[in-house]
XYZ file of C-alpha atoms in Angstrom:
439
model
C -26.452 -68.924 77.952
C -27.518 -66.165 75.540
C -29.446 -66.839 72.361
C -26.536 -67.713 70.120
C -27.463 -69.968 67.203
C -24.748 -72.372 65.977
C -22.364 -70.732 63.489
C -23.443 -73.044 60.688
C -26.859 -71.344 60.745
C -25.268 -67.935 60.407
C -24.253 -68.119 56.735
C -23.777 -64.927 54.877
C -26.534 -63.859 52.549
C -24.996 -63.945 49.089
C -25.691 -61.531 46.263
C -26.951 -58.587 48.362
C -26.551 -55.277 46.512
C -24.595 -52.589 48.315
C -27.524 -50.219 48.939
C -27.050 -49.614 52.622
C -27.698 -51.770 55.715
C -31.492 -51.587 55.511
C -31.589 -52.723 51.845
C -29.130 -55.518 52.702
C -31.284 -56.597 55.637
C -34.366 -56.760 53.461
C -32.637 -59.203 51.118
C -30.831 -61.165 53.822
C -31.470 -64.800 54.664
C -33.071 -65.850 57.919
C -29.660 -66.880 59.276
C -28.262 -63.400 58.584
C -31.291 -61.795 60.222
C -30.698 -63.953 63.324
C -27.131 -62.742 63.494
C -28.241 -59.112 63.257
C -30.809 -59.645 66.033
C -28.238 -61.328 68.269
C -25.676 -58.584 67.780
C -28.367 -55.948 68.352
C -29.405 -57.647 71.588
C -25.858 -57.709 72.997
C -25.166 -54.152 71.809
C -28.428 -52.912 73.352
C -27.581 -54.514 76.682
C -24.118 -52.910 76.692
C -25.487 -49.447 75.741
C -28.306 -49.547 78.350
C -25.896 -50.658 81.055
C -23.385 -47.931 80.195
C -26.096 -45.218 80.098
C -27.527 -46.320 83.450
C -24.054 -46.402 85.029
C -23.182 -42.919 83.769
C -26.475 -41.485 85.002
C -26.023 -43.078 88.413
C -22.470 -41.724 88.788
C -23.576 -38.279 87.709
C -26.372 -38.342 90.294
C -23.848 -38.910 93.068
C -24.652 -40.655 96.333
C -22.633 -42.399 99.038
C -23.094 -45.862 97.530
C -22.515 -44.962 93.900
C -19.180 -46.858 93.777
C -20.840 -49.959 95.161
C -23.414 -49.844 92.373
C -20.686 -49.107 89.868
C -18.799 -52.184 91.013
C -21.946 -54.279 90.729
C -22.523 -52.926 87.215
C -18.941 -53.880 86.216
C -19.469 -57.372 87.619
C -22.710 -57.719 85.652
C -20.953 -56.618 82.475
C -18.164 -59.144 83.088
C -20.599 -61.984 83.798
C -22.711 -61.197 80.745
C -19.651 -60.902 78.482
C -18.083 -64.092 79.797
C -21.299 -66.026 79.132
C -21.684 -64.782 75.575
C -17.998 -65.406 74.714
C -17.980 -68.928 76.124
C -21.244 -69.763 74.327
C -19.952 -68.399 71.030
C -16.701 -70.340 71.268
C -18.634 -73.534 72.038
C -21.020 -72.914 69.109
C -18.031 -72.521 66.792
C -16.585 -75.803 68.170
C -13.432 -74.031 69.374
C -13.681 -75.474 72.893
C -14.732 -78.835 74.391
C -16.341 -77.158 77.394
C -20.134 -77.203 77.153
C -21.601 -74.125 78.883
C -25.261 -75.110 78.370
C -25.418 -77.079 81.597
C -24.591 -73.853 83.457
C -27.046 -71.736 81.464
C -29.660 -71.462 84.230
C -27.027 -70.586 86.831
C -25.647 -67.874 84.522
C -29.155 -66.520 83.891
C -29.890 -66.443 87.634
C -26.659 -64.574 88.297
C -27.386 -61.987 85.565
C -30.952 -61.519 86.799
C -29.823 -61.238 90.443
C -27.221 -58.627 89.663
C -29.782 -56.662 87.655
C -32.269 -56.776 90.552
C -29.519 -55.574 92.928
C -28.693 -52.664 90.598
C -32.406 -51.867 90.170
C -32.729 -51.518 93.942
C -29.966 -48.906 93.800
C -31.151 -46.919 90.777
C -34.244 -46.949 88.602
C -32.005 -46.132 85.614
C -31.128 -49.852 85.426
C -34.839 -50.735 84.860
C -34.477 -50.666 81.076
C -31.879 -53.485 81.214
C -34.866 -55.757 81.819
C -35.869 -55.798 78.174
C -32.739 -57.490 76.747
C -32.784 -59.799 79.760
C -36.333 -60.835 78.807
C -34.946 -62.444 75.650
C -32.502 -64.491 77.740
C -35.354 -65.864 79.817
C -37.346 -66.760 76.713
C -34.324 -68.540 75.235
C -33.132 -70.470 78.332
C -36.306 -71.159 80.309
C -39.415 -73.197 79.513
C -42.250 -71.077 78.092
C -44.356 -70.799 81.263
C -41.380 -70.244 83.563
C -40.048 -67.542 81.219
C -43.409 -65.718 81.086
C -43.678 -65.840 84.899
C -40.150 -64.465 85.336
C -40.851 -61.696 82.781
C -44.076 -60.775 84.627
C -42.228 -60.524 87.954
C -39.443 -58.440 86.376
C -42.046 -56.136 84.820
C -43.629 -55.634 88.261
C -40.177 -54.773 89.652
C -39.613 -52.268 86.856
C -42.978 -50.599 87.539
C -42.197 -50.488 91.242
C -38.810 -48.905 90.644
C -40.308 -46.233 88.369
C -43.060 -45.545 90.928
C -40.491 -45.254 93.746
C -38.302 -42.954 91.644
C -41.251 -40.706 90.864
C -42.142 -40.398 94.602
C -45.867 -40.025 93.904
C -48.650 -41.673 95.964
C -50.097 -43.230 92.819
C -47.917 -44.429 89.941
C -48.147 -42.480 86.751
C -49.921 -44.237 83.849
C -46.749 -44.128 81.772
C -44.798 -45.915 84.512
C -47.184 -48.836 84.141
C -48.082 -48.800 80.439
C -44.469 -48.353 79.258
C -42.951 -51.418 81.029
C -46.001 -53.584 80.296
C -45.963 -52.723 76.574
C -42.195 -53.226 76.514
C -42.598 -56.684 78.119
C -45.322 -57.639 75.676
C -43.236 -56.438 72.767
C -40.218 -58.377 74.087
C -42.237 -61.564 74.411
C -43.624 -61.263 70.882
C -40.213 -60.502 69.467
C -38.600 -63.306 71.433
C -41.156 -65.798 70.156
C -40.641 -64.576 66.613
C -36.892 -64.931 67.089
C -37.354 -68.520 68.286
C -39.530 -69.316 65.277
C -36.998 -67.772 62.929
C -34.227 -69.699 64.638
C -36.107 -72.987 64.138
C -36.682 -72.121 60.478
C -32.983 -71.397 60.008
C -32.125 -74.712 61.656
C -34.558 -76.558 59.403
C -33.087 -74.814 56.381
C -29.578 -75.765 57.482
C -30.571 -79.402 57.987
C -32.364 -79.436 54.633
C -29.319 -77.923 52.955
C -27.035 -80.498 54.638
C -29.375 -83.301 53.558
C -29.492 -81.950 50.018
C -25.718 -81.718 49.924
C -25.390 -85.304 51.192
C -27.993 -86.482 48.686
C -26.136 -84.768 45.855
C -22.878 -86.319 46.918
C -24.479 -89.772 47.145
C -26.154 -89.278 43.776
C -22.903 -88.189 42.178
C -21.108 -91.131 43.734
C -23.790 -93.607 42.631
C -23.830 -92.114 39.107
C -20.057 -92.461 38.968
C -20.237 -96.064 40.138
C -23.043 -96.775 37.677
C -20.964 -95.247 34.895
C -17.970 -97.371 35.884
C -20.086 -100.527 35.923
C -21.717 -99.644 32.625
C -18.324 -99.054 30.995
C -17.030 -102.250 32.507
C -20.030 -104.166 31.095
C -19.517 -102.549 27.703
C -15.845 -103.497 27.621
C -16.675 -107.031 28.769
C -19.226 -107.468 25.974
C -16.887 -106.016 23.346
C -13.951 -108.131 24.527
C -16.054 -111.289 24.531
C -17.656 -110.669 21.145
C -14.452 -109.565 19.405
C -11.109 -110.193 21.069
C -12.051 -113.397 22.885
C -13.599 -114.869 19.761
C -10.629 -113.733 17.694
C -8.089 -115.144 20.110
C -9.966 -118.422 20.172
C -9.833 -118.538 16.400
C -6.127 -117.771 16.435
C -5.510 -120.628 18.893
C -7.441 -123.076 16.679
C -5.752 -121.873 13.503
C -2.357 -122.054 15.179
C -2.925 -125.644 16.180
C -4.134 -126.432 12.655
C -1.031 -124.783 11.158
C 1.202 -126.748 13.527
C -0.486 -129.986 12.465
C -0.040 -129.077 8.772
C 3.675 -128.487 9.391
C 4.000 -131.827 11.171
C 2.290 -133.473 8.170
C 4.645 -131.681 5.773
C 1.859 -129.645 4.104
C 3.632 -126.300 4.039
C 1.131 -124.762 1.660
C -1.778 -125.403 4.025
C 0.368 -124.263 6.976
C 1.162 -120.991 5.182
C -2.506 -120.462 4.436
C -3.444 -120.988 8.040
C -0.657 -118.714 9.301
C -1.925 -116.015 6.918
C -5.378 -116.537 8.342
C -3.947 -116.084 11.837
C -2.372 -112.807 10.783
C -5.622 -111.579 9.194
C -7.632 -112.511 12.292
C -5.127 -110.742 14.583
C -5.264 -107.632 12.365
C -9.050 -107.601 12.407
C -9.177 -107.924 16.170
C -6.599 -105.182 16.612
C -8.861 -102.872 14.638
C -11.839 -103.965 16.736
C -9.910 -103.296 19.975
C -8.956 -99.801 18.893
C -12.505 -99.136 17.801
C -14.344 -100.087 20.983
C -11.753 -98.404 23.216
C -12.697 -95.187 21.410
C -16.390 -96.062 21.789
C -16.891 -96.251 17.999
C -18.815 -98.792 15.933
C -17.285 -101.982 14.545
C -14.804 -101.455 11.685
C -16.712 -104.128 9.759
C -19.698 -101.690 9.566
C -17.698 -98.683 8.334
C -18.628 -97.748 4.787
C -20.914 -100.730 4.299
C -24.380 -102.057 5.107
C -25.349 -104.589 7.698
C -26.325 -107.088 5.008
C -22.896 -106.848 3.389
C -21.170 -107.118 6.773
C -23.174 -110.265 7.630
C -22.466 -111.802 4.231
C -18.731 -111.234 4.727
C -19.035 -112.666 8.266
C -20.605 -115.830 6.842
C -17.713 -116.134 4.375
C -15.033 -115.665 7.010
C -16.822 -118.161 9.235
C -16.659 -120.792 6.512
C -13.024 -119.933 5.767
C -12.025 -119.990 9.415
C -13.764 -123.305 10.009
C -12.113 -124.818 6.919
C -8.699 -123.578 8.067
C -9.320 -125.322 11.391
C -10.306 -128.526 9.609
C -14.096 -128.158 10.132
C -16.463 -128.501 7.163
C -19.041 -125.795 7.871
C -21.321 -124.131 5.322
C -22.732 -120.728 6.321
C -25.148 -118.608 4.313
C -27.157 -115.408 4.757
C -30.839 -115.055 3.870
C -32.561 -111.665 3.756
C -36.355 -111.233 3.969
C -38.039 -107.940 3.124
C -36.644 -104.771 1.642
C -33.334 -103.831 3.362
C -33.464 -100.450 5.062
C -31.081 -98.138 6.880
C -30.920 -99.135 10.531
C -29.860 -97.064 13.562
C -26.218 -97.572 14.461
C -26.911 -99.266 17.874
C -29.197 -101.783 16.092
C -26.583 -102.536 13.470
C -23.824 -103.059 16.006
C -26.045 -105.281 18.194
C -27.079 -107.517 15.307
C -23.512 -107.807 14.027
C -22.184 -108.643 17.476
C -24.954 -111.216 17.926
C -24.071 -112.882 14.620
C -20.345 -112.857 15.449
C -20.844 -114.434 18.860
C -23.369 -116.994 17.663
C -21.350 -118.102 14.626
C -18.186 -118.314 16.739
C -20.035 -120.692 19.075
C -21.241 -122.686 16.065
C -17.725 -122.947 14.649
C -16.027 -123.869 17.905
C -18.604 -125.885 19.836
C -21.583 -127.034 17.769
C -19.788 -129.362 15.331
C -22.427 -128.286 12.800
C -22.412 -128.866 9.053
C -24.705 -125.907 8.224
C -25.437 -122.491 9.691
C -28.026 -120.024 8.366
C -28.337 -116.361 9.317
C -31.767 -114.957 8.461
C -32.197 -111.162 8.549
C -35.782 -109.897 8.157
C -36.924 -106.291 7.759
C -40.500 -105.994 9.013
C -41.110 -102.216 8.851
C -41.319 -101.268 12.505
C -38.847 -103.896 13.624
C -36.000 -106.067 12.475
C -35.358 -109.721 13.332
C -32.406 -112.008 13.001
C -32.283 -115.770 13.463
C -29.056 -117.762 13.618
C -29.676 -121.480 13.028
C -27.234 -124.406 13.071
C -27.730 -128.161 12.803
C -25.062 -128.959 15.393
C -25.075 -130.874 18.662
C -27.221 -128.335 20.514
C -27.195 -127.718 24.248
C -29.409 -127.096 27.291
C -30.237 -123.335 27.402
C -31.328 -123.558 31.039
C -27.954 -124.965 32.020
C -26.065 -122.390 29.978
C -27.859 -119.513 31.736
C -25.757 -119.864 34.861
C -22.538 -120.864 33.133
C -21.247 -117.268 33.033
C -20.464 -117.585 36.730
C -18.031 -120.429 36.165
C -14.309 -119.940 36.514
C -13.626 -119.875 32.789
C -16.463 -117.455 32.058
C -18.125 -119.791 29.568
C -21.738 -118.904 28.918
C -21.011 -115.173 29.192
C -21.911 -114.749 25.531
C -25.620 -115.405 26.027
C -25.764 -113.024 29.008
C -23.850 -110.362 27.102
C -26.101 -110.735 24.068
C -29.236 -110.539 26.245
C -27.975 -107.305 27.831
C -27.343 -105.796 24.405
C -30.804 -106.703 23.201
C -32.542 -105.526 26.395
C -30.781 -102.159 26.150
C -32.618 -101.622 22.808
C -35.998 -102.762 24.184
C -35.726 -105.937 22.129
C -36.219 -109.641 22.863
C -33.965 -112.651 22.672
C -35.005 -116.279 22.517
C -32.754 -119.349 22.404
C -34.192 -122.672 21.290
C -32.001 -125.706 21.556
C -31.758 -129.212 22.886
C -28.905 -131.760 22.952
C -28.596 -133.278 19.480
C -31.184 -131.055 17.836
C -29.286 -127.952 16.820
C -29.774 -124.355 17.989
C -31.762 -121.265 16.980
C -30.941 -117.828 18.374
C -33.833 -115.438 17.627
C -33.479 -111.686 18.062
C -36.216 -109.079 17.626
C -35.428 -105.333 17.807
C -37.937 -102.447 17.450
C -36.955 -99.562 15.215
C -39.223 -96.907 16.785
C -37.660 -96.565 20.300
C -34.182 -95.727 21.342
C -31.946 -97.335 23.932
C -33.137 -97.523 27.486
C -31.901 -94.803 29.789
């Protein structure tokens, strides 16, 4: 069938100034140029056929109506082939005409040869037909067919001239036209391949962008899920655990008749619930901890040690917690402050609830280019290697260490946990102050 590139390669050239068709063509894309060439080819064929038919009818002759009928048949065959091919290229029909392309080309060429035998005026139809051969036939077969058709054109012009020797123009003109057609056809094929490559590249780029956007969205969802999980574990989960313990202690005080202690523990439950409500509202909005608002990290850690002692005492646990500061305190970046506070909250909550420790010490050291924090307790200790995989258990225990490690890694820091059964625990955190969070 005729050289009709798929419609997806024929995209309009955007942003072309309205300065006439030539200016538009100069700024057009390769796909638009292909469309112009294709339309020009079909229009040229129709014009040449109409001119040849009119000249033949004006010349008269007994068989002129036979040739006219053959010309109409050729026009119908050519038009039918181009229409069917275009509909198939636009995916508007399931019929695939490409398998009949050679038969269609042979029919068009045969009808042209028949008309050429009747009138030399049909010789110039050979040039648009050359492009069809270059498009549908293998390279060598197409060149052989073009050469034979050129010989036929020269012969028809020689016969029409009625001279013993053909005029030079009758030979040079068709030969140059054939050469020009071959060069143009090859250039058209190269341009068509380039347009196809551009289309495939554009499709691949579009798919890549869609996949990248989808992966970025999924990564964002996972990152937000991880952030909420860490915040919930380090604030709400610890607070709810404290509320449960304080509630049990208050219930025991009531059963023992100690209403004063029960009231104190119920007040502690209310205060813990209020603090956790503020924390929940804060991290939902993506803000820092309320305990860091309007205060320093040192003051927040000192208050945390005090509330840890108070909460442990309310739960019936004798725990002494103190803060030690080494070096000159300095202003820390907000992500560093939040990470250190969350680390202290999670670690001291574990000490209060699981370690059965008598003493806990939080040591904060300012070392110029970095800050360190150690949380020590003299409790029962544990096996850090066994706790590493505990986050995958049904109750989610052990998630705190993984969450804390993720927080520290995000700031290019390091986390070390030293512990053994019966020997207490040290959680050591080191954060650099020069670099920002990892992207």
